[in-house]
XYZ file of C-alpha atoms in Angstrom:
414
model
C 141.925 92.522 91.689
C 141.234 93.974 88.238
C 143.371 97.125 88.395
C 141.728 98.790 85.398
C 138.211 98.382 86.802
C 139.385 99.446 90.250
C 140.916 102.687 88.961
C 137.948 103.381 86.691
C 135.455 102.828 89.510
C 137.432 105.037 91.907
C 137.532 107.813 89.313
C 133.768 107.424 88.839
C 133.216 107.980 92.574
C 135.494 111.046 92.507
C 133.893 112.410 89.345
C 130.405 111.960 90.755
C 131.262 114.063 93.789
C 133.661 116.693 92.425
C 131.496 118.896 90.231
C 129.715 122.207 90.115
C 128.385 121.803 93.658
C 131.831 122.496 95.113
C 131.518 126.112 93.921
C 129.020 126.697 96.731
C 131.301 125.428 99.520
C 133.308 128.621 100.178
C 130.215 130.798 99.649
C 128.253 129.159 102.452
C 131.146 128.500 104.846
C 133.207 131.687 104.668
C 131.530 133.273 107.692
C 132.427 130.226 109.797
C 136.071 130.350 108.700
C 138.430 127.687 107.425
C 139.001 125.938 110.767
C 135.360 125.086 111.488
C 134.591 124.511 107.812
C 137.367 121.916 107.652
C 135.928 120.092 110.655
C 132.493 119.991 108.996
C 134.058 118.860 105.721
C 135.818 115.954 107.455
C 132.663 115.040 109.425
C 130.596 114.867 106.203
C 133.381 112.792 104.615
C 133.062 110.209 107.409
C 129.278 110.159 106.953
C 129.754 109.643 103.208
C 132.063 106.672 103.757
C 129.804 104.999 106.334
C 126.640 105.429 104.246
C 128.420 104.104 101.163
C 129.576 101.004 103.046
C 126.062 100.481 104.446
C 124.719 100.468 100.886
C 127.349 97.875 99.944
C 126.161 95.729 102.861
C 122.524 95.858 101.771
C 123.276 95.732 98.044
C 125.287 92.509 98.275
C 122.285 90.753 99.817
C 120.361 91.135 96.526
C 120.971 89.693 93.046
C 123.162 92.065 91.027
C 120.494 92.469 88.312
C 117.969 93.632 90.910
C 120.110 95.791 93.173
C 119.175 99.378 92.290
C 118.174 101.895 94.960
C 114.567 101.210 94.067
C 115.045 97.445 94.455
C 116.873 97.823 97.773
C 114.113 100.053 99.141
C 111.418 97.687 97.949
C 113.207 94.656 99.431
C 113.482 96.285 102.856
C 110.366 98.508 103.046
C 108.057 97.214 100.309
C 106.131 99.396 97.873
C 106.122 102.412 100.206
C 109.935 102.404 100.290
C 110.042 102.198 96.499
C 107.643 105.144 96.117
C 109.639 107.293 98.585
C 112.831 106.448 96.714
C 111.276 107.489 93.408
C 110.020 110.780 94.862
C 113.399 111.586 96.440
C 115.226 110.713 93.214
C 113.015 112.985 91.118
C 113.289 115.863 93.607
C 117.051 115.412 93.780
C 117.625 115.329 90.011
C 115.261 118.202 89.214
C 116.797 120.367 91.964
C 120.273 119.627 90.627
C 119.301 120.757 87.124
C 117.785 123.956 88.514
C 120.986 124.706 90.451
C 123.195 124.123 87.400
C 121.055 126.233 85.044
C 121.012 129.110 87.552
C 124.721 128.758 88.305
C 125.751 128.670 84.638
C 123.579 131.695 83.881
C 125.118 133.670 86.782
C 128.656 132.847 85.712
C 128.132 133.607 82.005
C 126.295 136.893 82.647
C 129.009 138.129 85.027
C 131.789 136.907 82.732
C 130.513 138.736 79.636
C 129.832 141.843 81.693
C 133.312 141.992 83.271
C 135.376 140.722 80.312
C 133.604 142.388 77.369
C 131.290 144.945 79.022
C 128.356 143.164 77.397
C 125.076 142.855 79.268
C 123.164 139.703 78.410
C 119.951 138.386 79.882
C 119.870 135.546 82.421
C 116.802 134.233 80.611
C 118.639 134.125 77.287
C 121.669 132.337 78.783
C 119.547 129.862 80.771
C 117.432 129.008 77.724
C 120.419 128.685 75.366
C 122.381 126.563 77.841
C 119.432 124.215 78.419
C 118.473 123.920 74.742
C 121.997 123.294 73.425
C 122.889 120.618 75.996
C 119.336 119.281 75.976
C 119.651 118.588 72.241
C 122.725 116.426 72.892
C 120.853 114.416 75.531
C 117.743 114.182 73.337
C 119.712 113.049 70.300
C 121.342 110.055 71.973
C 123.214 108.919 75.065
C 126.291 108.445 72.861
C 126.170 112.081 71.703
C 125.963 113.321 75.296
C 128.743 110.919 76.286
C 131.140 112.210 73.613
C 130.513 115.826 74.619
C 130.960 114.947 78.295
C 134.198 112.983 77.781
C 135.974 115.883 76.142
C 134.782 118.390 78.720
C 135.633 116.150 81.708
C 139.331 116.003 80.839
C 139.452 119.779 80.340
C 137.605 120.322 83.634
C 140.111 118.243 85.576
C 143.041 120.091 84.028
C 141.514 123.519 84.687
C 140.757 122.602 88.305
C 144.385 121.624 88.910
C 145.652 124.782 87.165
C 143.224 126.976 89.150
C 144.271 125.514 92.489
C 147.981 125.813 91.676
C 147.628 129.428 90.510
C 145.718 130.393 93.661
C 148.340 128.990 96.068
C 150.715 132.023 95.884
C 147.793 134.332 96.744
C 146.743 132.459 99.900
C 147.078 134.440 103.126
C 147.756 131.893 105.861
C 146.503 134.334 108.485
C 143.012 134.040 106.992
C 143.163 130.260 107.415
C 144.697 130.060 110.881
C 142.567 132.755 112.507
C 139.118 131.802 113.767
C 136.654 133.402 116.135
C 136.390 130.484 118.534
C 133.083 128.867 119.388
C 131.255 132.064 118.459
C 131.848 131.230 114.777
C 130.177 127.816 115.003
C 126.725 129.382 114.603
C 127.688 130.298 111.019
C 128.518 126.661 110.238
C 124.983 125.259 110.192
C 124.077 127.071 106.994
C 126.906 125.158 105.297
C 125.646 121.685 106.262
C 123.265 121.211 103.269
C 125.881 122.206 100.669
C 128.639 120.141 102.297
C 126.384 117.087 102.489
C 125.247 117.453 98.861
C 128.854 117.580 97.643
C 129.432 114.077 99.041
C 126.484 112.586 97.162
C 127.731 109.545 95.231
C 125.909 106.659 96.894
C 123.486 106.109 94.010
C 126.331 104.846 91.762
C 127.236 101.971 94.108
C 124.817 99.465 92.494
C 126.487 100.187 89.146
C 129.938 99.744 90.709
C 128.872 96.399 92.155
C 127.724 95.194 88.710
C 131.018 96.400 87.206
C 133.569 94.985 89.677
C 131.488 92.014 90.875
C 130.545 90.781 94.350
C 133.829 91.802 95.933
C 133.253 93.538 99.301
C 136.930 94.333 99.868
C 137.337 95.969 96.472
C 134.089 97.931 96.789
C 135.134 99.079 100.257
C 138.494 100.356 98.978
C 136.867 102.117 96.011
C 134.489 103.983 98.334
C 137.128 104.918 100.914
C 139.799 105.998 98.414
C 137.374 107.822 96.117
C 135.715 109.695 98.993
C 139.067 110.565 100.550
C 140.480 112.028 97.341
C 137.292 114.080 96.879
C 137.590 115.338 100.461
C 141.216 116.398 99.895
C 140.204 118.260 96.714
C 137.434 120.051 98.627
C 139.867 120.899 101.429
C 142.356 122.354 98.949
C 139.553 124.305 97.245
C 138.333 125.735 100.567
C 141.868 126.691 101.624
C 142.532 128.334 98.259
C 139.350 130.423 98.250
C 139.011 131.237 101.960
C 142.728 132.048 102.081
C 142.269 134.591 99.285
C 138.885 136.234 99.919
C 138.728 138.373 103.106
C 135.769 138.086 105.466
C 135.405 141.851 106.000
C 136.014 144.906 103.827
C 135.058 146.253 100.413
C 135.821 143.121 98.378
C 134.828 140.527 100.941
C 132.391 137.758 101.726
C 130.466 140.063 104.035
C 130.087 142.707 101.318
C 128.889 140.060 98.880
C 126.365 138.664 101.366
C 124.870 142.148 101.754
C 124.468 142.524 97.997
C 120.941 141.913 96.767
C 120.815 138.808 94.579
C 124.330 137.618 95.495
C 125.203 134.708 93.218
C 127.910 132.193 92.424
C 128.864 134.248 89.360
C 129.434 137.319 91.531
C 131.512 135.211 93.929
C 133.745 134.036 91.066
C 134.202 137.635 89.887
C 135.066 138.645 93.461
C 137.889 136.083 93.546
C 139.176 137.291 90.170
C 139.099 140.942 91.308
C 141.106 140.152 94.458
C 143.744 138.026 92.724
C 143.954 140.385 89.709
C 145.583 137.847 87.390
C 144.452 137.118 83.835
C 145.717 133.546 84.191
C 143.644 132.925 87.314
C 140.664 134.634 85.678
C 140.897 132.402 82.629
C 141.402 129.199 84.616
C 138.651 129.766 87.189
C 136.121 131.007 84.611
C 136.896 128.049 82.384
C 136.642 125.579 85.248
C 133.356 126.930 86.612
C 131.707 127.043 83.176
C 132.798 123.509 82.266
C 132.002 122.170 85.761
C 128.420 123.373 85.407
C 128.231 121.901 81.892
C 129.530 118.426 82.721
C 127.438 118.210 85.890
C 124.349 119.260 83.919
C 124.957 116.602 81.266
C 125.444 113.810 83.818
C 122.386 114.693 85.886
C 120.137 115.319 82.884
C 121.104 111.938 81.416
C 120.162 110.253 84.682
C 116.837 112.106 84.865
C 116.101 111.515 81.161
C 116.615 107.741 81.459
C 114.660 107.627 84.728
C 111.674 109.423 83.160
C 111.876 107.413 79.930
C 111.530 104.216 81.953
C 108.772 105.644 84.167
C 106.811 107.032 81.186
C 107.344 103.845 79.140
C 108.302 105.839 76.044
C 109.967 104.144 73.083
C 113.525 105.026 72.094
C 112.334 106.888 68.983
C 112.670 110.565 68.041
C 109.049 111.165 69.036
C 109.398 109.282 72.318
C 112.695 110.945 73.227
C 111.277 114.387 72.395
C 108.370 113.868 74.812
C 110.758 112.761 77.550
C 113.049 115.722 76.818
C 110.176 118.177 77.339
C 109.393 116.699 80.751
C 113.098 116.606 81.627
C 114.120 120.147 80.744
C 111.098 122.475 80.782
C 110.306 122.338 84.564
C 113.862 123.180 85.752
C 114.273 125.826 83.028
C 111.058 127.587 84.081
C 112.106 127.494 87.742
C 115.520 128.944 86.858
C 113.915 131.733 84.802
C 111.463 132.770 87.511
C 113.976 132.397 90.384
C 117.305 133.460 88.809
C 118.991 134.241 92.148
C 118.337 130.880 93.750
C 121.579 128.888 93.298
C 122.263 128.478 97.023
C 118.568 127.946 97.720
C 118.499 125.196 95.065
C 121.496 123.564 96.769
C 119.494 123.597 100.020
C 116.520 121.978 98.271
C 118.862 119.309 96.917
C 120.072 118.482 100.419
C 116.589 117.401 101.558
C 116.226 114.409 99.167
C 119.988 113.761 99.456
C 119.703 113.459 103.249
C 116.788 111.048 102.870
C 118.149 109.014 99.946
C 121.883 108.926 100.718
C 122.044 109.178 104.532
C 118.823 108.142 106.292
C 117.766 105.387 103.900
C 121.102 103.483 103.918
C 121.021 103.336 107.740
C 117.319 102.428 107.808
C 117.771 99.722 105.170
C 120.729 98.241 107.043
C 118.732 98.295 110.299
C 115.785 96.531 108.649
C 118.045 94.148 106.746
C 119.861 92.975 109.883
C 116.550 91.988 111.456
C 115.502 89.946 108.405
C 116.061 86.205 108.220
C 115.432 86.199 104.462
C 118.338 88.510 103.590
C 122.035 87.832 104.103
C 125.187 89.647 103.007
C 128.866 88.622 102.876
C 129.770 92.030 104.317
C 128.687 93.951 107.403
C 129.701 97.419 108.581
C 131.022 97.448 112.141
C 129.482 99.700 114.757
C 126.173 98.037 115.528
C 122.831 99.777 115.844
C 124.410 102.739 117.612
C 126.179 103.743 114.409
C 122.969 103.366 112.412
C 121.020 105.614 114.789
C 123.821 108.193 114.707
C 123.754 108.286 110.888
C 119.952 108.642 110.883
C 120.239 111.518 113.362
C 122.806 113.278 111.134
C 120.517 112.869 108.125
C 117.511 114.214 110.046
C 119.479 117.245 111.264
C 120.702 117.919 107.724
C 117.077 118.016 106.562
C 116.182 120.414 109.393
C 119.099 122.724 108.518
C 118.104 122.597 104.834
C 114.555 123.708 105.622
C 115.835 126.453 107.936
C 118.211 127.666 105.206
C 115.385 127.832 102.672
C 113.413 130.125 104.999
C 116.522 132.138 105.994
C 116.323 131.085 109.637
C 120.070 130.538 110.107
C 122.850 133.154 110.428
C 125.171 133.315 107.435
C 125.297 134.468 103.851
C 122.328 135.907 102.030
C 120.636 133.187 99.997
C 119.219 135.255 97.196
């Protein structure tokens, strides 16, 4: 085993999952409470591991140079599968950019208002954020990579500091008390966000090319990486839900009843309750950088995807055309729907459920019936497991649609 590649690949899986999306977890699950939220978090973790291993099974049946999501879909379902994969990928990446632009704008507007009593426009922040980081992506992948490297290390440090500083403020009574089965009805609104935070499956083809055709090593990378991400999410949920009360003046319920409730307002609520300048600095720094690094990573993926699809040359003119198509649509959506962070997360969950949950099970089901495809690795569980995973993915899509139209009990979605 190449230890360096193993560690690097595991960190890539963790880094892909642990990003700005985790900010939504306590917002959407607070009404259900920590007990039921933890059960959902662990259930989604198991789904993430199984779907990742199913992709390894299918991926290893194809040549490494032709093992992308698009190639896997085409090999199992033909051109239709490839087209569906492309549509889901575009919807997923665009929705992610919208969520990050809205989230960053919310956080910056609330931060300047509370820290300096300065009122700035969401439109101005959203445009500045998109243009500045968009220039780095437009200029070159190397430029975006250098910016991202520096911010990633700071983000990790600030996350650790934030979690440590919040521990003394945790009220265990808030974590150990739950309303029994009556609280479960508030859990369904959290399914889309929880599922989206475990989205990493699309990096598995790259991991396979990096570490080679080694099923055991790939399996360990997926299990360890997903488990560490789950533990970070669990710590984050315990820290926030153990600090923010469900009822009262400064509470989740009060926030949910506020028109246009946003992730920025939720961060300021935590800061107001803890009342510590160190916590304020750490959590503001983490949330701002988390949005930034996530935006850079997703925009790079979308930029390269569109550059290939549009067949544009790697020139300033070609990159500028691709940049316009990459950044203008999500920026316009964020400007016209500035209160839609949670709603954007719900939109994300629809292509995520199709691409990262349903498709892996469907591809494995189709693959196992094919005499032309063979893999050195197979996930145990038989067809029953595959049907269960497809059912989970379908239900996640249903909950996402219901959340978008406010048909589930829980927090206001802006």
